[in-house]
Amino acid sequence: MRYIKDDLKNKTILITGGAGFIGSNLAFYFQKHHPDAKVVVLDSFRSGETLSNGNLKSFGHFKNLIGFSGEIISGDINDKDLLLDLEVNYDFDYIFHEAAISDTTAQEQDLMIKTNVNAYKDLLDLAVAHNANMIYASSAATYGNAESPQRVGREAPNNVYGFSKLSMDHLSREYMQKCDINIVGLRYFNVYGAREYFKNTTASMVLQFGHQILAGKNPKLFEGSDKILRDFIYIEDIIQANIKAMMPNTSGIYNVGTGKARSFQDIVDILQKELGTSLECKYIPNPFIGSYQFHTEADIATTQEALGYAPAYEMEEGIKAYVPEIKRIYETEVK
Ligand SMILES: NC(=O)c1ccc[n+]([C@@H]2O[C@H](COP(=O)([O-])OP(=O)(O)OC[C@H]3O[C@@H](n4cnc5c(N)ncnc54)[C@H](O)[C@@H]3O)[C@@H](O)[C@H]2O)c1
């Protein structure tokens, strides 16, 4: 679905992290609905380098961009020469900033702050130099275990990832004060949908449970999973929020969720219904207690008001829409 009327002819759009899950979905959205726009993807892609937790340092994958015909740059947002080159040789109208250490369990505080916060400041300066709109990915991780429903202004991050996203929001407010450009921070809650497979074990539990079930394995849930609630949001609604954030005079920081908290048990139950299975669930102790969110539910009132955002997918609908892709990925990548 196309969310704005403007044809974006002669507009140039930079998508950092465009080989990742959300960034690649944005790239395809523009290719499909605004073919006159020039879209440039910047991503460091994967190199095989891992963090101390064993996960990849960056999850970008060429397969997320198969069929994308815009320009693709392999590069690091921490590379100041590269950013200078972008400033001199391009003239961006919109920057969608999705590149980040997106792994919420990463322990490298130095790399996290450098990549998520310091490089973002350089990108803000690029946006100012080009008079471009900046739309960037913040996160529900800024809230940690803050009381539900989560509301902007009541943050309590409990890992360095959440802290880095909150620091991005502080920086953005400073730039909103001193600069004329439109800056929108979107605090995504738990996103699921196509092109997340290459995030490996950091992909959503919707995909991971889906593949366990397709393999005929008993879905493995943490003990008390009927009481661990999250606001799970389908990728289409994330795209909707990003596109609506392109409208002028929308500067601010907004939650992007459904406004409803659902359990991990619900995910398994809906998947089993859609896949026609009735496998028994296995319950295991939760090793993340202490750094884990037990109840997230976005207060989306200001997002609705300022951006005209209206989530279109309840979890039942999101999972139903996603199941054919879960099966396709299982057939082509997992089996
Ligand atoms: N998926 C979610 O549920 C969720 C929730 C809240 C916030 N977010 C945020 O949304 C954004 C997109 O997340 P995603 O789920 O698509 O994750 P992702 O890991 O698939 O995408 C991030 C992309 O950034 C790239 N990248 C990492 N470091 C880079 C660097 N130094 N230079 C250039 N590129 C680099 C990676 O290769 C990857 O393609 C991230 O900022 C993430 O923190 C995601």
Short mmCIF file of C-alpha atoms and ligand atoms in Angstrom, two decimals:
data_model
loop_
_atom_site.label_atom_id
_atom_site.label_comp_id
_atom_site.label_asym_id
_atom_site.label_seq_id
_atom_site.Cartn_x
_atom_site.Cartn_y
_atom_site.Cartn_z
CA MET A 1 0.00 0.00 0.00
CA ARG A 2 1.25 3.50 -0.87
CA TYR A 3 1.11 5.79 2.18
CA ILE A 4 1.79 9.26 0.76
CA LYS A 5 0.55 11.04 -2.35
CA ASP A 6 3.83 12.74 -3.37
CA ASP A 7 5.50 11.03 -6.32
CA LEU A 8 9.03 11.78 -4.99
CA LYS A 9 10.22 12.53 -8.50
CA ASN A 10 13.79 13.94 -8.46
CA LYS A 11 14.10 13.04 -4.78
CA THR A 12 17.16 11.22 -3.49
CA ILE A 13 16.77 8.89 -0.54
CA LEU A 14 19.57 7.38 1.54
CA ILE A 15 18.80 4.21 3.48
CA THR A 16 21.55 3.25 5.92
CA GLY A 17 21.33 -0.38 6.97
CA GLY A 18 19.50 -1.00 3.71
CA ALA A 19 20.76 -4.59 3.43
CA GLY A 20 19.20 -5.43 6.78
CA PHE A 21 15.67 -6.39 7.72
CA ILE A 22 13.84 -3.06 7.98
CA GLY A 23 16.10 -1.08 5.64
CA SER A 24 15.63 -3.53 2.75
CA ASN A 25 11.86 -3.46 3.19
CA LEU A 26 12.01 0.33 2.92
CA ALA A 27 14.15 0.06 -0.24
CA PHE A 28 11.57 -2.20 -1.89
CA TYR A 29 8.72 0.01 -0.76
CA PHE A 30 10.22 2.97 -2.64
CA GLN A 31 11.11 0.89 -5.67
CA LYS A 32 7.51 -0.31 -5.93
CA HIS A 33 5.53 2.79 -5.00
CA HIS A 34 7.88 5.63 -5.93
CA PRO A 35 9.93 4.36 -8.88
CA ASP A 36 10.90 7.93 -9.80
CA ALA A 37 12.85 8.39 -6.57
CA LYS A 38 16.58 7.67 -6.52
CA VAL A 39 17.32 5.26 -3.68
CA VAL A 40 20.83 4.73 -2.32
CA VAL A 41 21.46 1.87 0.10
CA LEU A 42 24.46 2.06 2.43
CA ASP A 43 25.34 -1.00 4.49
CA SER A 44 28.46 -2.66 5.85
CA PHE A 45 26.99 -6.08 4.98
CA ARG A 46 28.27 -9.14 6.86
CA SER A 47 31.95 -9.93 6.99
CA GLY A 48 31.96 -12.97 9.23
CA GLU A 49 33.30 -10.87 12.12
CA THR A 50 31.59 -11.78 15.38
CA LEU A 51 30.93 -10.11 18.72
CA SER A 52 31.87 -11.69 22.06
CA ASN A 53 28.37 -13.22 22.30
CA GLY A 54 29.08 -15.19 19.13
CA ASN A 55 26.64 -13.22 16.95
CA LEU A 56 27.66 -11.45 13.75
CA LYS A 57 28.76 -7.83 14.08
CA SER A 58 26.51 -6.84 11.18
CA PHE A 59 23.67 -8.79 9.63
CA GLY A 60 23.34 -7.16 6.20
CA HIS A 61 22.88 -9.77 3.44
CA PHE A 62 22.79 -9.43 -0.33
CA LYS A 63 19.80 -11.77 -0.51
CA ASN A 64 17.68 -9.11 1.20
CA LEU A 65 18.29 -6.93 -1.85
CA ILE A 66 17.79 -9.38 -4.70
CA GLY A 67 15.50 -7.56 -7.14
CA PHE A 68 16.47 -4.09 -5.88
CA SER A 69 17.77 -1.96 -8.73
CA GLY A 70 18.93 1.19 -6.92
CA GLU A 71 22.49 2.09 -5.97
CA ILE A 72 24.23 0.00 -3.31
CA ILE A 73 27.26 1.13 -1.32
CA SER A 74 29.17 -1.24 0.93
CA GLY A 75 30.59 0.91 3.69
CA ASP A 76 30.74 1.62 7.40
CA ILE A 77 28.85 4.55 8.94
CA ASN A 78 31.84 4.96 11.28
CA ASP A 79 33.99 5.86 8.26
CA LYS A 80 34.19 9.66 8.26
CA ASP A 81 35.79 9.76 4.79
CA LEU A 82 32.84 7.86 3.39
CA LEU A 83 30.39 10.30 4.99
CA LEU A 84 32.33 13.20 3.56
CA ASP A 85 32.17 11.57 0.13
CA LEU A 86 28.39 11.25 0.52
CA GLU A 87 28.14 14.89 1.51
CA VAL A 88 30.11 16.08 -1.52
CA ASN A 89 28.79 13.75 -4.21
CA TYR A 90 25.10 13.39 -3.35
CA ASP A 91 22.24 15.62 -2.39
CA PHE A 92 19.87 13.68 -0.16
CA ASP A 93 16.31 14.78 0.47
CA TYR A 94 15.54 12.03 2.98
CA ILE A 95 17.76 9.88 5.17
CA PHE A 96 16.28 6.72 6.66
CA HIS A 97 18.81 5.65 9.24
CA GLU A 98 18.45 1.96 10.08
CA ALA A 99 22.13 0.95 10.34
CA ALA A 100 23.10 -0.06 13.86
CA ILE A 101 24.49 -2.75 16.06
CA SER A 102 20.94 -4.12 16.29
CA ASP A 103 21.78 -6.99 18.65
CA THR A 104 20.22 -6.17 22.02
CA THR A 105 22.49 -8.71 23.77
CA ALA A 106 25.77 -7.26 22.44
CA GLN A 107 28.22 -6.50 25.27
CA GLU A 108 30.72 -4.28 23.40
CA GLN A 109 29.85 -0.90 24.89
CA ASP A 110 32.59 0.91 22.95
CA LEU A 111 31.45 -0.34 19.56
CA MET A 112 27.77 0.16 20.43
CA ILE A 113 28.18 3.82 21.41
CA LYS A 114 30.51 4.54 18.50
CA THR A 115 28.25 2.96 15.87
CA ASN A 116 24.81 3.78 17.22
CA VAL A 117 25.43 7.21 18.76
CA ASN A 118 28.60 8.85 17.40
CA ALA A 119 28.05 7.85 13.76
CA TYR A 120 24.45 9.02 14.05
CA LYS A 121 25.70 12.50 14.97
CA ASP A 122 27.78 12.54 11.77
CA LEU A 123 24.70 11.49 9.80
CA LEU A 124 22.69 14.26 11.44
CA ASP A 125 25.37 16.70 10.27
CA LEU A 126 25.05 15.24 6.77
CA ALA A 127 21.27 15.75 6.94
CA VAL A 128 21.78 19.37 8.02
CA ALA A 129 24.32 19.95 5.21
CA HIS A 130 21.81 18.62 2.64
CA ASN A 131 18.76 20.10 4.32
CA ALA A 132 17.42 16.55 4.35
CA ASN A 133 14.72 15.00 6.52
CA MET A 134 16.13 12.51 9.02
CA ILE A 135 13.99 9.53 9.99
CA TYR A 136 15.86 7.17 12.29
CA ALA A 137 15.31 3.94 14.17
CA SER A 138 15.09 4.31 17.92
CA SER A 139 13.79 1.41 19.99
CA ALA A 140 11.43 0.18 22.68
CA ALA A 141 14.61 -1.00 24.39
CA THR A 142 14.92 2.61 25.65
CA TYR A 143 12.14 1.67 28.10
CA GLY A 144 13.74 -1.42 29.63
CA ASN A 145 11.33 -2.59 32.28
CA ALA A 146 9.55 0.76 32.62
CA GLU A 147 5.88 0.51 33.46
CA SER A 148 3.39 -0.30 30.66
CA PRO A 149 2.08 1.25 28.53
CA GLN A 150 5.45 2.72 27.60
CA ARG A 151 5.38 6.43 26.99
CA VAL A 152 8.05 8.80 25.60
CA GLY A 153 9.65 10.52 28.60
CA ARG A 154 9.57 7.45 30.88
CA GLU A 155 12.68 5.55 29.80
CA ALA A 156 14.77 3.10 31.81
CA PRO A 157 17.13 1.21 29.51
CA ASN A 158 18.65 -1.91 31.02
CA ASN A 159 21.25 -2.75 28.41
CA VAL A 160 23.80 -0.77 26.42
CA TYR A 161 21.75 -1.16 23.25
CA GLY A 162 18.73 0.59 24.86
CA PHE A 163 21.06 3.19 26.31
CA SER A 164 22.55 3.89 22.87
CA LYS A 165 19.10 4.39 21.34
CA LEU A 166 18.09 6.74 24.16
CA SER A 167 21.33 8.70 23.56
CA MET A 168 20.32 9.01 19.89
CA ASP A 169 17.00 10.47 21.01
CA HIS A 170 18.73 13.03 23.27
CA LEU A 171 21.00 14.04 20.40
CA SER A 172 18.02 14.35 18.09
CA ARG A 173 16.24 16.70 20.48
CA GLU A 174 19.32 18.90 20.57
CA TYR A 175 19.35 19.05 16.75
CA MET A 176 15.60 19.70 16.64
CA GLN A 177 16.24 22.76 18.79
CA LYS A 178 19.17 24.16 16.88
CA CYS A 179 18.49 23.11 13.25
CA ASP A 180 15.69 23.57 10.77
CA ILE A 181 15.47 20.05 9.41
CA ASN A 182 12.66 17.62 10.21
CA ILE A 183 13.89 14.82 12.52
CA VAL A 184 11.70 11.87 13.44
CA GLY A 185 12.74 9.11 15.83
CA LEU A 186 10.68 5.95 15.65
CA ARG A 187 10.77 3.66 18.67
CA TYR A 188 10.02 0.33 17.10
CA PHE A 189 8.68 -2.36 19.41
CA ASN A 190 9.20 -6.05 18.46
CA VAL A 191 9.21 -6.21 14.68
CA TYR A 192 8.55 -9.36 12.62
CA GLY A 193 8.17 -9.99 8.90
CA ALA A 194 9.87 -10.72 5.59
CA ARG A 195 13.66 -10.28 5.24
CA GLU A 196 14.49 -10.85 8.90
CA TYR A 197 15.87 -14.37 8.41
CA PHE A 198 19.48 -13.20 8.02
CA LYS A 199 19.44 -11.74 11.54
CA ASN A 200 20.01 -15.36 12.56
CA THR A 201 19.19 -15.94 16.26
CA THR A 202 18.28 -12.26 16.69
CA ALA A 203 15.38 -12.63 14.24
CA SER A 204 11.92 -12.44 15.79
CA MET A 205 10.47 -15.35 17.71
CA VAL A 206 7.65 -15.44 15.15
CA LEU A 207 10.13 -16.68 12.55
CA GLN A 208 12.05 -18.89 14.96
CA PHE A 209 8.93 -20.64 16.30
CA GLY A 210 7.61 -20.92 12.74
CA HIS A 211 10.71 -22.81 11.68
CA GLN A 212 10.71 -25.02 14.78
CA ILE A 213 7.13 -26.00 14.00
CA LEU A 214 7.83 -26.59 10.29
CA ALA A 215 10.71 -28.88 11.32
CA GLY A 216 8.23 -30.86 13.43
CA LYS A 217 10.02 -29.87 16.66
CA ASN A 218 8.19 -29.04 19.87
CA PRO A 219 8.17 -25.23 20.20
CA LYS A 220 10.55 -24.22 23.02
CA LEU A 221 9.25 -21.41 25.21
CA PHE A 222 10.55 -19.80 28.38
CA GLU A 223 8.70 -20.83 31.54
CA GLY A 224 5.79 -18.47 32.19
CA SER A 225 5.58 -17.50 28.51
CA ASP A 226 1.87 -16.83 28.80
CA LYS A 227 2.85 -13.97 31.13
CA ILE A 228 5.73 -12.53 29.10
CA LEU A 229 3.99 -9.90 27.01
CA ARG A 230 5.33 -7.78 24.19
CA ASP A 231 3.98 -5.41 21.61
CA PHE A 232 4.74 -7.33 18.39
CA ILE A 233 4.52 -5.25 15.25
CA TYR A 234 4.35 -6.41 11.64
CA ILE A 235 6.84 -4.95 9.17
CA GLU A 236 4.10 -3.35 7.03
CA ASP A 237 3.14 -1.09 9.92
CA ILE A 238 6.80 -0.16 10.49
CA ILE A 239 6.99 0.90 6.84
CA GLN A 240 3.77 2.86 7.22
CA ALA A 241 5.21 4.82 10.17
CA ASN A 242 8.46 5.56 8.30
CA ILE A 243 6.68 6.84 5.23
CA LYS A 244 4.24 8.97 7.20
CA ALA A 245 7.24 10.42 9.04
CA MET A 246 8.32 11.99 5.71
CA MET A 247 5.58 14.59 6.04
CA PRO A 248 6.76 18.09 7.04
CA ASN A 249 6.51 19.44 10.60
CA THR A 250 6.52 16.02 12.22
CA SER A 251 9.75 16.34 14.24
CA GLY A 252 9.58 14.27 17.40
CA ILE A 253 10.09 10.86 18.95
CA TYR A 254 7.29 8.37 18.59
CA ASN A 255 6.43 4.82 19.60
CA VAL A 256 5.71 2.40 16.78
CA GLY A 257 3.79 -0.60 18.03
CA THR A 258 0.26 -1.93 17.86
CA GLY A 259 -0.66 -0.61 21.30
CA LYS A 260 -1.42 -4.18 22.40
CA ALA A 261 0.66 -6.57 24.47
CA ARG A 262 0.60 -10.22 23.41
CA SER A 263 2.34 -13.28 24.84
CA PHE A 264 4.97 -15.57 23.32
CA GLN A 265 2.46 -18.35 23.91
CA ASP A 266 0.02 -16.47 21.63
CA ILE A 267 2.62 -16.50 18.83
CA VAL A 268 3.00 -20.27 19.02
CA ASP A 269 -0.75 -20.82 19.22
CA ILE A 270 -1.46 -18.61 16.18
CA LEU A 271 1.36 -20.21 14.18
CA GLN A 272 0.12 -23.71 15.00
CA LYS A 273 -3.37 -22.73 13.87
CA GLU A 274 -2.04 -21.27 10.58
CA LEU A 275 0.29 -24.22 9.96
CA GLY A 276 -2.29 -26.82 10.97
CA THR A 277 -0.17 -28.42 13.72
CA SER A 278 -0.71 -29.21 17.40
CA LEU A 279 2.79 -29.87 18.69
CA GLU A 280 3.26 -29.90 22.44
CA CYS A 281 5.26 -26.94 23.80
CA LYS A 282 8.42 -27.44 25.87
CA TYR A 283 9.14 -24.96 28.66
CA ILE A 284 12.72 -24.02 29.60
CA PRO A 285 14.12 -21.62 32.26
CA ASN A 286 14.63 -18.03 31.08
CA PRO A 287 18.39 -17.25 31.16
CA PHE A 288 17.86 -13.52 30.53
CA ILE A 289 16.05 -12.59 33.75
CA GLY A 290 17.42 -9.19 34.84
CA SER A 291 17.94 -7.82 31.33
CA TYR A 292 14.63 -8.93 29.88
CA GLN A 293 11.46 -6.99 29.12
CA PHE A 294 8.40 -8.67 30.63
CA HIS A 295 5.62 -6.35 29.52
CA THR A 296 5.85 -3.94 26.63
CA GLU A 297 2.88 -2.13 25.18
CA ALA A 298 3.34 1.02 23.16
CA ASP A 299 1.32 4.10 23.95
CA ILE A 300 0.74 5.19 20.35
CA ALA A 301 -1.55 8.18 20.95
CA THR A 302 1.02 10.81 19.87
CA THR A 303 2.13 8.68 16.89
CA GLN A 304 -1.48 8.51 15.72
CA GLU A 305 -2.01 12.20 16.25
CA ALA A 306 1.23 13.59 14.79
CA LEU A 307 1.90 11.10 11.99
CA GLY A 308 -1.59 9.83 11.21
CA TYR A 309 -0.20 6.36 11.96
CA ALA A 310 -2.80 3.62 12.32
CA PRO A 311 -1.52 0.06 12.79
CA ALA A 312 -3.31 -2.22 10.36
CA TYR A 313 -2.16 -5.63 11.62
CA GLU A 314 -3.21 -7.38 14.81
CA MET A 315 -0.92 -10.31 15.55
CA GLU A 316 -3.38 -12.81 14.03
CA GLU A 317 -3.35 -10.88 10.74
CA GLY A 318 0.39 -10.19 10.73
CA ILE A 319 1.29 -13.83 11.27
CA LYS A 320 -1.28 -14.98 8.68
CA ALA A 321 0.23 -12.57 6.12
CA TYR A 322 3.76 -13.71 7.03
CA VAL A 323 3.25 -17.51 7.01
CA PRO A 324 3.81 -18.03 3.24
CA GLU A 325 7.19 -16.24 3.57
CA ILE A 326 8.08 -18.25 6.71
CA LYS A 327 7.44 -21.41 4.65
CA ARG A 328 9.38 -20.12 1.62
CA ILE A 329 12.43 -19.27 3.72
CA TYR A 330 12.19 -22.66 5.41
CA GLU A 331 12.21 -24.41 2.03
CA THR A 332 14.99 -22.33 0.46
CA GLU A 333 17.32 -21.57 3.39
CA VAL A 334 16.71 -23.95 6.28
CA LYS A 335 15.92 -27.40 4.90
N1 LIG B 1 13.82 -5.42 14.35
C1 LIG B 1 13.38 -4.91 15.49
O1 LIG B 1 12.55 -5.52 16.18
C2 LIG B 1 13.85 -3.55 15.96
C3 LIG B 1 13.26 -3.01 17.12
C4 LIG B 1 13.67 -1.75 17.54
C5 LIG B 1 14.64 -1.06 16.85
N2 LIG B 1 15.22 -1.62 15.75
C6 LIG B 1 16.24 -0.84 15.05
O2 LIG B 1 15.87 -0.73 13.70
C7 LIG B 1 17.01 -0.67 12.87
C8 LIG B 1 16.94 -1.76 11.83
O3 LIG B 1 16.92 -3.01 12.51
P1 LIG B 1 16.82 -4.40 11.77
O4 LIG B 1 15.94 -5.26 12.56
O5 LIG B 1 16.56 -4.18 10.34
O6 LIG B 1 18.32 -4.94 12.00
P2 LIG B 1 19.41 -5.45 10.96
O7 LIG B 1 20.57 -5.88 11.79
O8 LIG B 1 18.81 -6.42 10.01
O9 LIG B 1 19.77 -4.12 10.16
C9 LIG B 1 20.81 -3.25 10.52
C10 LIG B 1 21.72 -3.12 9.31
O10 LIG B 1 22.77 -2.21 9.63
C11 LIG B 1 23.97 -2.70 9.06
N3 LIG B 1 25.08 -2.14 9.82
C12 LIG B 1 25.49 -2.49 11.08
N4 LIG B 1 26.55 -1.76 11.43
C13 LIG B 1 26.82 -0.95 10.38
C14 LIG B 1 27.82 0.02 10.14
N5 LIG B 1 28.75 0.30 11.06
N6 LIG B 1 27.83 0.68 8.96
C15 LIG B 1 26.88 0.40 8.01
N7 LIG B 1 25.92 -0.52 8.19
C16 LIG B 1 25.89 -1.19 9.35
C17 LIG B 1 23.87 -4.20 9.15
O11 LIG B 1 24.71 -4.84 8.19
C18 LIG B 1 22.40 -4.44 8.90
O12 LIG B 1 22.15 -4.70 7.53
C19 LIG B 1 18.22 -0.78 13.80
O13 LIG B 1 18.65 0.53 14.10
C20 LIG B 1 17.63 -1.42 15.03
O14 LIG B 1 18.38 -1.12 16.19
C21 LIG B 1 14.84 -2.84 15.29
#
